Coordinates of C-alpha atoms in Angstrom, one line a residue:
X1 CA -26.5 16.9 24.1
X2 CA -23.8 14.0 24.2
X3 CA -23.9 11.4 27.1
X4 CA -21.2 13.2 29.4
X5 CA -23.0 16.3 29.2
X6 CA -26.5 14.3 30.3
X7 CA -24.7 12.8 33.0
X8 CA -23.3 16.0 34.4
X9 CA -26.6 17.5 34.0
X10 CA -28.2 15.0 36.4
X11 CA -25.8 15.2 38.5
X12 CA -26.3 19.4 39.1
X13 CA -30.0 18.5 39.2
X14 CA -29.7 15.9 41.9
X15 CA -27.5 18.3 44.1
X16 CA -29.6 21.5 43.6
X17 CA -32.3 22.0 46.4
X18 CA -35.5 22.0 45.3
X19 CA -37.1 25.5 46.9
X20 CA -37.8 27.9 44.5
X21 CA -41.0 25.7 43.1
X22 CA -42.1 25.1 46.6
X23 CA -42.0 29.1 47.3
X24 CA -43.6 29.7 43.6
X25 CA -46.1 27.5 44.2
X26 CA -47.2 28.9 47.6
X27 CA -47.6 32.1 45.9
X28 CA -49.7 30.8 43.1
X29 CA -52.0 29.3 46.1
X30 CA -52.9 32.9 47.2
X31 CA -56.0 35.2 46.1
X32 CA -55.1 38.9 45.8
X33 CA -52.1 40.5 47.0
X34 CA -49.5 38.2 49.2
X35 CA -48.9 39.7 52.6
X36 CA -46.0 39.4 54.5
X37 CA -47.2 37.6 57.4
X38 CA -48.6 35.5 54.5
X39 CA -44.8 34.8 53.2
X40 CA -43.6 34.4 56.3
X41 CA -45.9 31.3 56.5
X42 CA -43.4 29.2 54.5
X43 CA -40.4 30.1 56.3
X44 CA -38.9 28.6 59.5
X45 CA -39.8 30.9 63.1
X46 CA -36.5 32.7 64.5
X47 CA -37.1 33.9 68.0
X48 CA -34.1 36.3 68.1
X49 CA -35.6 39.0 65.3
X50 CA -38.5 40.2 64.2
X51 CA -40.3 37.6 62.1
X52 CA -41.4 39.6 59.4
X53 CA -37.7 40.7 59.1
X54 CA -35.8 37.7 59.7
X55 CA -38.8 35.2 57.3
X56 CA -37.7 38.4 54.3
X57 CA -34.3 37.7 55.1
X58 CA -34.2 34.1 54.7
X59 CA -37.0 34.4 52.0
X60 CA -34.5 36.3 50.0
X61 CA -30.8 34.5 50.6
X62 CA -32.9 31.6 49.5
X63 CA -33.9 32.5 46.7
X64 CA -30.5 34.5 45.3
X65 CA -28.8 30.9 46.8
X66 CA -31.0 29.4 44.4
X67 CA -30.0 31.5 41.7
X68 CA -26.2 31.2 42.1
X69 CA -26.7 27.0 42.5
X70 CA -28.7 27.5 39.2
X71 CA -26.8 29.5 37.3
X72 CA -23.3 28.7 38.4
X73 CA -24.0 25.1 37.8
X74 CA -24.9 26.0 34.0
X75 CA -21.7 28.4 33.7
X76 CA -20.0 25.4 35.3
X77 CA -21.1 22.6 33.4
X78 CA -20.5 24.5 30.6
X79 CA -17.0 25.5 31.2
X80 CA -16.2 21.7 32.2
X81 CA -18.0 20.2 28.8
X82 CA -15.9 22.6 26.8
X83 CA -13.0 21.6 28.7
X84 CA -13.1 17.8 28.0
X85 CA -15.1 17.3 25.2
X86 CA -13.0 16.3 22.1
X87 CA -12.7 19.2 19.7
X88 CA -10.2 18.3 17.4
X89 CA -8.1 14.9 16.7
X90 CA -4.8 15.4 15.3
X91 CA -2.6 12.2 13.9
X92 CA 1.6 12.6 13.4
X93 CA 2.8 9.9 10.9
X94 CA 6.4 9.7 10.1
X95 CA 6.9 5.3 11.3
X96 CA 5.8 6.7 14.6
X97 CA 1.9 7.0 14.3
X98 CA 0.6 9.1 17.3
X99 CA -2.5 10.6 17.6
X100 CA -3.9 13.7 20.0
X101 CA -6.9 14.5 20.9
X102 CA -7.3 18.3 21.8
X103 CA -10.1 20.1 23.1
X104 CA -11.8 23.9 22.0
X105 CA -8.9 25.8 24.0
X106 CA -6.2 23.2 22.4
X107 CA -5.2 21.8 25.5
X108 CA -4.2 18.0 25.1
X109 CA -7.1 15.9 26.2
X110 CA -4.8 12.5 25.7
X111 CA -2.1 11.7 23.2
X112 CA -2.0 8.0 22.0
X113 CA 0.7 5.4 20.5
X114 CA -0.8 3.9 17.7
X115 CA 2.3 1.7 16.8
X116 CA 5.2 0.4 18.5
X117 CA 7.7 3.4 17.2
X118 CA 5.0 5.7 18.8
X119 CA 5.5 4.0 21.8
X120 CA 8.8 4.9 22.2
X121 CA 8.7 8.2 21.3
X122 CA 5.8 8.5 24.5
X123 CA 7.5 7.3 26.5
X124 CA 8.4 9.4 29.4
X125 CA 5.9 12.1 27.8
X126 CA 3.2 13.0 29.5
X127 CA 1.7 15.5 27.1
X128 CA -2.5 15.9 29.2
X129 CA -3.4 19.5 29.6
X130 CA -0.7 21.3 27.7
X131 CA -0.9 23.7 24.9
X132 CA -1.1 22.1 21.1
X133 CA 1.8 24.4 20.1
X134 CA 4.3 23.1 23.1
X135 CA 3.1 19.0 22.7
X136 CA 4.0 19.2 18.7
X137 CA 7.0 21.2 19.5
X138 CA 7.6 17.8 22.2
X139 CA 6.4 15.2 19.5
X140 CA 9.1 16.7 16.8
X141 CA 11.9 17.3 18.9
X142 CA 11.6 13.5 20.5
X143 CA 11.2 12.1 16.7
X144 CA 14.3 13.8 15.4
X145 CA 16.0 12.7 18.9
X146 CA 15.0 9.2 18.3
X147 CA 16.1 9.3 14.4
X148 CA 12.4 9.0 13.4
X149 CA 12.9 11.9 11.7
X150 CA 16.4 13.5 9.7
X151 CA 17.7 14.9 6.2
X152 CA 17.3 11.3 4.7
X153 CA 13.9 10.4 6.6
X154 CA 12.4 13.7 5.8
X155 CA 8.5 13.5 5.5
X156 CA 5.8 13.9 7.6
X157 CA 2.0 13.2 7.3
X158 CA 0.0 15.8 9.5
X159 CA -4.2 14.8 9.0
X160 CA -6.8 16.5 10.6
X161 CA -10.2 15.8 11.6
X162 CA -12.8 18.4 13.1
X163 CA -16.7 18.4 12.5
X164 CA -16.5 21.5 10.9
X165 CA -14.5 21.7 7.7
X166 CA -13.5 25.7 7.9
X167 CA -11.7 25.1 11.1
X168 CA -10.0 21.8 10.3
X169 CA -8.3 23.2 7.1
X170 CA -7.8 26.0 8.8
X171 CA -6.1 24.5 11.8
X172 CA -4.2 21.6 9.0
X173 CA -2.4 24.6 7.0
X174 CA -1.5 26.3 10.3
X175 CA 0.5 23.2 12.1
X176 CA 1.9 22.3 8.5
X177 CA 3.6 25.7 8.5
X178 CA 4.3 25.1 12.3
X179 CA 6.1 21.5 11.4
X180 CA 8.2 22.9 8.8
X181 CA 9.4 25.8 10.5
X182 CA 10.3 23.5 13.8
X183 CA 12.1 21.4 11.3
X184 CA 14.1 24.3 9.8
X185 CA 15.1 25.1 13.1
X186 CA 16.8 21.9 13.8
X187 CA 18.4 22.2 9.8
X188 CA 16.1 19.4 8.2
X189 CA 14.6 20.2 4.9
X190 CA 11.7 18.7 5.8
X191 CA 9.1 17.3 3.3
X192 CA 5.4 17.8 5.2
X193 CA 2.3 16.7 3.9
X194 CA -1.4 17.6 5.9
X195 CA -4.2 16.5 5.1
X196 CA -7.9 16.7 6.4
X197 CA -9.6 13.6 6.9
X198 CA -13.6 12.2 8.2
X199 CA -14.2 9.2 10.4
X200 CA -14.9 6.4 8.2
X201 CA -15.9 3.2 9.4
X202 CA -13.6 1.1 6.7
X203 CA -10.9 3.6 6.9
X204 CA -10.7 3.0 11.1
X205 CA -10.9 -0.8 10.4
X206 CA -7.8 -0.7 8.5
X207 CA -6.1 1.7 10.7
X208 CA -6.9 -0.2 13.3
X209 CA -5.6 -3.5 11.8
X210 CA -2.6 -2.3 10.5
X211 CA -1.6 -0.3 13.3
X212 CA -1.9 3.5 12.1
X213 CA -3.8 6.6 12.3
X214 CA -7.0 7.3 10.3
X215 CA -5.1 9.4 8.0
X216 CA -2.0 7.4 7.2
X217 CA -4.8 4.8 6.5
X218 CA -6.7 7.3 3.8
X219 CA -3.4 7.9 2.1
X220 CA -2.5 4.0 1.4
X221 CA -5.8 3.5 0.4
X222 CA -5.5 6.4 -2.0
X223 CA -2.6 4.8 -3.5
X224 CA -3.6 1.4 -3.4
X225 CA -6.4 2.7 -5.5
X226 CA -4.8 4.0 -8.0
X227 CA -2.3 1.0 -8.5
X228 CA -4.1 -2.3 -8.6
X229 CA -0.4 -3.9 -7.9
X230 CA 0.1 -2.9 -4.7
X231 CA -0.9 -4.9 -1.4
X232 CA -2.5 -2.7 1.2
X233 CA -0.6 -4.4 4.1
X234 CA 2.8 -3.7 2.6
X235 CA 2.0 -0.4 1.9
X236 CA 0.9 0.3 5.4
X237 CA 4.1 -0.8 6.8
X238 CA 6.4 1.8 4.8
X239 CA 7.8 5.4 6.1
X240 CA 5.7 8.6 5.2
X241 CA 8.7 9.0 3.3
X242 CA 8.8 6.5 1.3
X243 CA 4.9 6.8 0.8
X244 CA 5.6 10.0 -0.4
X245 CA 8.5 9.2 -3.1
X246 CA 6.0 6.6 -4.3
X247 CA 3.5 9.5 -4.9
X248 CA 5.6 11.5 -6.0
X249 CA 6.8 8.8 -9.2
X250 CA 3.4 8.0 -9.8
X251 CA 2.7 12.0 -10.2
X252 CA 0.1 11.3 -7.7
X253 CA -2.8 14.6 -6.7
X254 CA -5.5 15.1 -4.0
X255 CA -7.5 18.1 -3.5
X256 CA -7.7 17.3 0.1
X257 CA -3.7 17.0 0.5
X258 CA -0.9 19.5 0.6
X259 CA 2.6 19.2 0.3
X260 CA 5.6 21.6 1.0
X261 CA 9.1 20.2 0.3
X262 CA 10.5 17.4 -1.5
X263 CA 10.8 13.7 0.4
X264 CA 14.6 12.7 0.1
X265 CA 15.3 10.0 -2.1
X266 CA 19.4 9.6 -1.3
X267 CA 18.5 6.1 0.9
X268 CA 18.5 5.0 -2.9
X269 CA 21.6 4.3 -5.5
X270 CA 19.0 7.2 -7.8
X271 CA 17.8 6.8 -10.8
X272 CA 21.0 7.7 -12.8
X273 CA 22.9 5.1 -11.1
X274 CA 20.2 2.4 -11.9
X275 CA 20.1 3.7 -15.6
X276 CA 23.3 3.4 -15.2
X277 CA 23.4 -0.3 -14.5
X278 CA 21.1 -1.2 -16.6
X279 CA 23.2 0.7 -20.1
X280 CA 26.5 -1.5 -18.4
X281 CA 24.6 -4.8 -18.5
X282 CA 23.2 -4.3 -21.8
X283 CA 26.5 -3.0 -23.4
X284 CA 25.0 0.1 -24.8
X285 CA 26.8 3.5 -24.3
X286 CA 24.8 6.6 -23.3
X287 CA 24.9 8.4 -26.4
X288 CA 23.4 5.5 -28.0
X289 CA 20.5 5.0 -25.8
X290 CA 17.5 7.0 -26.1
X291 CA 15.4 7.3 -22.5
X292 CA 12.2 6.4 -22.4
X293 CA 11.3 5.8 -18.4
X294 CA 13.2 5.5 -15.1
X295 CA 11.2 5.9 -12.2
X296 CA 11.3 4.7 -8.7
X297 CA 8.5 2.1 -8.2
X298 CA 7.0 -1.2 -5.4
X299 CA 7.5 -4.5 -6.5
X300 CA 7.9 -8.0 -4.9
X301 CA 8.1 -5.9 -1.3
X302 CA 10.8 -3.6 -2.3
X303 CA 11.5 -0.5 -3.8
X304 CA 13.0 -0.8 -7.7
X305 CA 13.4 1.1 -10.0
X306 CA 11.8 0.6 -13.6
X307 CA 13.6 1.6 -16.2
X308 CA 13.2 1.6 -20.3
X309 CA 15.5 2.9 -23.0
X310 CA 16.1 2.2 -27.0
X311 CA 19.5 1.2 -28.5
X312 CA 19.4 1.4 -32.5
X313 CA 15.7 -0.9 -33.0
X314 CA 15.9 -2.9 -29.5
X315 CA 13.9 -2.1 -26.7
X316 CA 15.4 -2.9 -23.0
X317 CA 13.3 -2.9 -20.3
X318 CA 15.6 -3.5 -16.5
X319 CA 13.9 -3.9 -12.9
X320 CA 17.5 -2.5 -10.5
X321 CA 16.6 -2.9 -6.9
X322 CA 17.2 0.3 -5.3
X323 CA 19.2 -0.3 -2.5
X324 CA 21.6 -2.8 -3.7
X325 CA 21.7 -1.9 -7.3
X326 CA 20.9 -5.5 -8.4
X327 CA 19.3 -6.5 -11.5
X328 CA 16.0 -8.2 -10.6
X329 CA 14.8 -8.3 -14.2
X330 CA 15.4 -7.7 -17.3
X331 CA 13.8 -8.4 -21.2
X332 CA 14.6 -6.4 -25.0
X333 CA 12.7 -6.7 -27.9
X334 CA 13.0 -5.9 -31.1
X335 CA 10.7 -3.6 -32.6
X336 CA 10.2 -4.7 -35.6
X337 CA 9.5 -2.0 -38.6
X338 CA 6.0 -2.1 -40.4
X339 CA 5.5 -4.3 -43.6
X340 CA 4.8 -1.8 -46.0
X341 CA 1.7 -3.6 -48.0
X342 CA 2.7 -3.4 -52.0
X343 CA 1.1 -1.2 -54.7
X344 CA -2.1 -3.1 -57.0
X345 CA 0.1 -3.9 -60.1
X346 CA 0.1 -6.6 -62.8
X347 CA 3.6 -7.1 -62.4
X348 CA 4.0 -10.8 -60.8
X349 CA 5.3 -9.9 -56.8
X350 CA 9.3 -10.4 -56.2
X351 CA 9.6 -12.4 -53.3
X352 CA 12.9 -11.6 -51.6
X353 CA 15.3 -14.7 -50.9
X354 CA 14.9 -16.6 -47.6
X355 CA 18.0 -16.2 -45.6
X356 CA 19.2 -19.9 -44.8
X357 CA 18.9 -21.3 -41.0
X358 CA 22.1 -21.3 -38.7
X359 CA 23.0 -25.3 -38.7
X360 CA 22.3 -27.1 -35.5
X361 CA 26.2 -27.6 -34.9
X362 CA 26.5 -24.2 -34.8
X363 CA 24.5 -23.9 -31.7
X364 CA 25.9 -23.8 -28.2
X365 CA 24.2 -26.6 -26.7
X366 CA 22.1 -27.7 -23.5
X367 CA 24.9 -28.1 -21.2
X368 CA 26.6 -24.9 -22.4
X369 CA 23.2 -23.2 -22.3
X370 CA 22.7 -24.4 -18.5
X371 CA 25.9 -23.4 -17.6
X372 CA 25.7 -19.6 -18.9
X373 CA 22.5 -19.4 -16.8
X374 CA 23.4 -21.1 -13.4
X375 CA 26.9 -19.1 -13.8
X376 CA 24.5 -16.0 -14.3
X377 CA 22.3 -16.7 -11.2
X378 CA 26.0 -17.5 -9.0
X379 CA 25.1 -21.2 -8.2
X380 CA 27.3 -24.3 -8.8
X381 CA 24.8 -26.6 -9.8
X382 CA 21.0 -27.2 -9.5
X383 CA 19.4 -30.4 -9.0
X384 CA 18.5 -32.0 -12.4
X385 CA 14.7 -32.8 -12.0
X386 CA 14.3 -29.2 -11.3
X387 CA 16.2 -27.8 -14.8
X388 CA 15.1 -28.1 -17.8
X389 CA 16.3 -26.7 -20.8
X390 CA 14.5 -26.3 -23.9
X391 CA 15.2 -24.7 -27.7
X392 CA 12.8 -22.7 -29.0
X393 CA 12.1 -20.5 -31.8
X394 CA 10.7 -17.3 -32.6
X395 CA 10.9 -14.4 -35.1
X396 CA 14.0 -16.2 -36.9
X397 CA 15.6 -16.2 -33.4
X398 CA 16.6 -19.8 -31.8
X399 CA 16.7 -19.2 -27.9
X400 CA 17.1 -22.2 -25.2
X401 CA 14.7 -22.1 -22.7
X402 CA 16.8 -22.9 -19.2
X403 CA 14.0 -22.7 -16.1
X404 CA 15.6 -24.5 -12.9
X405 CA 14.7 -24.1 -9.1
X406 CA 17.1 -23.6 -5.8
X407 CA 15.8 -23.6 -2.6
X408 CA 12.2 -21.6 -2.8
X409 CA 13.5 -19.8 -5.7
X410 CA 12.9 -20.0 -9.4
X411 CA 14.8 -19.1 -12.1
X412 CA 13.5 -18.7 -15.8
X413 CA 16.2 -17.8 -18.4
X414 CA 16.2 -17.1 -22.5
X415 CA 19.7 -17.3 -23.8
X416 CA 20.8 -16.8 -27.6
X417 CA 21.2 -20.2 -29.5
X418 CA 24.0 -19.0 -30.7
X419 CA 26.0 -16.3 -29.3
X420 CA 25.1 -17.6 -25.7
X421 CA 23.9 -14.0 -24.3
X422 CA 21.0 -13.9 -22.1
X423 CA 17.8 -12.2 -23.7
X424 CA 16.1 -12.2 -20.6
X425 CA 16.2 -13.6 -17.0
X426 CA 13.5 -13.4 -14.2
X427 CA 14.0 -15.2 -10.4
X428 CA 10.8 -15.3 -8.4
X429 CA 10.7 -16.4 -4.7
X430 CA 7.9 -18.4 -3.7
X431 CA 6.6 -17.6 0.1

C-alpha cells in the first residue's frame, strides 16, 4: 500500500463512527441467549414508540449505516486510488520533450514540459483528465502547427514505461500505430520510433541534466555507447530526427526499439552530392573512382559526411560538411603493392637502378608553398610567428609542411614539393 493510499485510509478510519465494536462487544458480555429488553440496553430511550420497537429500529439503521460507511468507503477509496495513482508514463520526443503521466482508465493525470520547445507546445493546453487518445491527437496536431514536426523533420521517439512489461509493449506498439496514422492524416511520411524503457537512476540523472525525457536519454546513451567519439551533451541536444539518421548510418539495432518509416535526410546536400564534391576536388571522374564508403556521420558538432573511394592505386579519404557542402578534410594515400620476396637461387640478386632525386631548384619553394595554402584556406596573410613551413620527406615523396594559425583556428597543410597540389589539409578550431 503506497503513501496516498495510507493516508486515505486514515482518513476513512478517522471519519467512520466507531459502533459496531461497542454493540459486538455488548453481546459478547452476555451468558445464554440475548433478550431484547437486553439489546435495548445499549440503545438511547424514545418515549414516542414502543422501546423494544423503536431500540430494534435504531439497533438495525445502525448497524446497516455501519455497513454502507464501511463498505462504501473501501469501494470509494478504491475507485479514487485507481483514479490518481500513476499507471503509465508516456514521453513524446521530437525537440519538444513532453512527458504524461496517465492513470489505469488513461485519463491524463498531468502532462509536463521537459524542455523549452515543450513549453511552447503546452502552452495554452491543458491536457488533466482527458482521454490518452484525444491529448496525443492534441500533442501532434500542436507539433506539426508549431513546425516541430513536417516532411523534412519527420521522426518521432514514443518510450514507454509501465511496471508490467505485457502492458507497456502492448500499449508502445499501439500509440506507435496511432502516431503514424495521425501523421498520415495530415500527409507526413512520418518516421516513428517507440520504445519501452525502466526508471534508472543514471538514466534520470542525465535526462534531468540535459533537459529530456527518460527515453530520449536511453537512446543517446545507446549511441554514445556504441561510438566512443561522440559527446553525450551534444548528442542530447539533436532532433529525434537526426538521432535517427545517425542510427540509421551506423546500422544501429535494439531489441527493445521499433521503427516504422524512414527519417528524412533532404535537410542534407546527400551523400551523392558530397561524393560528388569530393571526385571534383580530387580531379577524378566517376568511372574512375571505385566507392568504398559514404555515410552521413557526427564530427566536431556537426553533421558530415565521410566518404572513401579509389582512383587507379590512391586512396582518398574527404570529411564534406553536410549542410554547406564544404570540405572540412581531406588525405590520399598510396597503397603501395606488396614486395614480392625473391626465390632461394645462387644467382647473385639484380638490384634495380635507383631513380635519381628531383634537384632542389626544381622545387616550388617556402613562399610559394605558403601562398598555395593561405590562398587554399581564403586568407590574405597570417602572422609570421604563427607559420611555419617545413620540407619533408617520405616514400620518395618531398612535401612542405605549411601549419599556420588565424584567430582560434589552425590550419595544418601537406603540399607536393613539386607540383604544388595539396595532399592533405585539416583546420581545427580551438574552444
Amino acid at each position: 500500500m503506497n503513501q496516498v493510499e495510507k493516508q486515505l485510509k486514515r482518513a476513512i478510519d478517522a471519519h467512520t463512527p466507531d459502533v459496531l465494536e461497542k454493540i459486538l462487544l455488548r453481546c459478547e458480555q452476555q451468558t445464554g441467549d440475548v433478550t431484547m429488553t437486553e439489546m435495548i440496553g445499549v440503545m438511547p430511550k424514545v418515549a414516542s414508540e414502543p422501546k423494544a420497537n423503536v431500540a430494534w429500529k435504531r439497533w438495525v439503521s445502525t448497524v446497516a449505516a455501519l455497513l454502507i460507511v464501511v463498505f462504501g468507503g473501501y469501494y470509494g477509496y478504491g475507485y479514487y486510488a485507481g483514479n490518481v495513482a500513476v499507471d503509465s508514463v508516456i514521453a513524446f520526443d521530437v525537440n519538444p520533450s513532453i512527458q504524461l503521466t496517465v492513470n489505469r482508465a488513461e485519463k491524463v493525470l498531468s502532462a509536463k514540459a521537459l524542455n523549452s520547445d515543450a513549453d511552447i507546445i503546452l502552452k495554452d493546453m491543458n491536457l488533466k483528465g482527458v482521454d490518452l487518445e484525444v491529448a496525443v491527437n492534441a500533442l501532434i496536431g500542436a507539433m506539426l502547427k508549431n513546425g516541430y514536426v513536417d516532411e523534412i523533420k519527420n521522426s518521432i521517439l514514443i518510450s514507454v514505461e509501465h511496471k508490467n512489461q505485457q502492458k507497456s509493449t502492448a500499449l508502445q506498439t499501439r500509440l506507435s500505430s496511432e502516431v503514424a496514422s495521425l501523421l498520415d492524416a495530415y500527409s507526413v511520411k512520418g518516421a516513428v520510433l517507440s520504445q519501452t524503457v525502466t526508471d534508472d537512476e543514471r538514466l534520470a540523472a542525465l535526462a534531468k541534466e540535459h533537459g529530456t525525457s527518460l527515453g530520449k536519454a536511453a537512446l543517446v546513451d545507446l549511441l554514445v555507447s556504441q561510438d566512443t567519439r561522440l559527446n553525450f551533451a551534444d548528442i542530447a541536444k539533436l532532433s529525434i530526427n537526426d538521432i535517427n539518421l545517425l542510427m540509421a548510418a551506423k546500422g544501429m539495432t535494439t531489441e527493445n526499439l521499433a521503427s516504422s518509416g524512414r527519417a528524412n535526410s533532404s535537410e542534407y546536400i546527400g551523400e551523392e552530392k558530397a561524393l560528388s564534391v569530393a571526385r571534383q576536388h580530387a580531379n577524378v571522374q566517376a568511372s574512375e573512382a571505385t566507392l568504398s564508403k559514404v555515410k552521413l556521420d557526427w564530427d566536431d558538432r556537426r553533421m558530415v559526411y565521410d566518404i572513401e573511394f579509389f582512383s587507379g592505386d590512391v586512396e582518398y579519404d574527404y570529411e564534406i560538411d553536410a549542410v554547406t557542402g564544404a570540405i572540412l578534410a581531406f588525405d590520399r594515400d598510396v597503397a603501395h603493392p606488396p614486395i614480392a620476396k625473391p626465390l632461394p637461387s645462387s644467382r647473385p640478386a639484380i638490384v634495380p637502378p635507383v631513380a635519381p632525386s628531383p634537384q632542389v631548384d626544381q622545387y616550388i619553394g617556402n613562399d610559394k608553398a605558403k601562398r598555395i595554402a593561405l590562398d587554399h584556406a581564403g586568407l590574405q596573410d597570417a602572422p609570421s610567428n604563427r607559420l611555419r613551413v617545413s620540407l619533408d620527406s617520405e616514400h620518395n615523396k618531398v612535401t612542405y609542411d605549411v601549419e599556420f594559425r588565424n584567430g582560434r583556428t589552425e590550419y595544418e597543410y601537406e603540399i607536393d614539393a613539386i607540383s604544388g597540389q595539396i595532399i592533405e589539409w585539416d583546420s581545427e578550431y580551438d574552444d
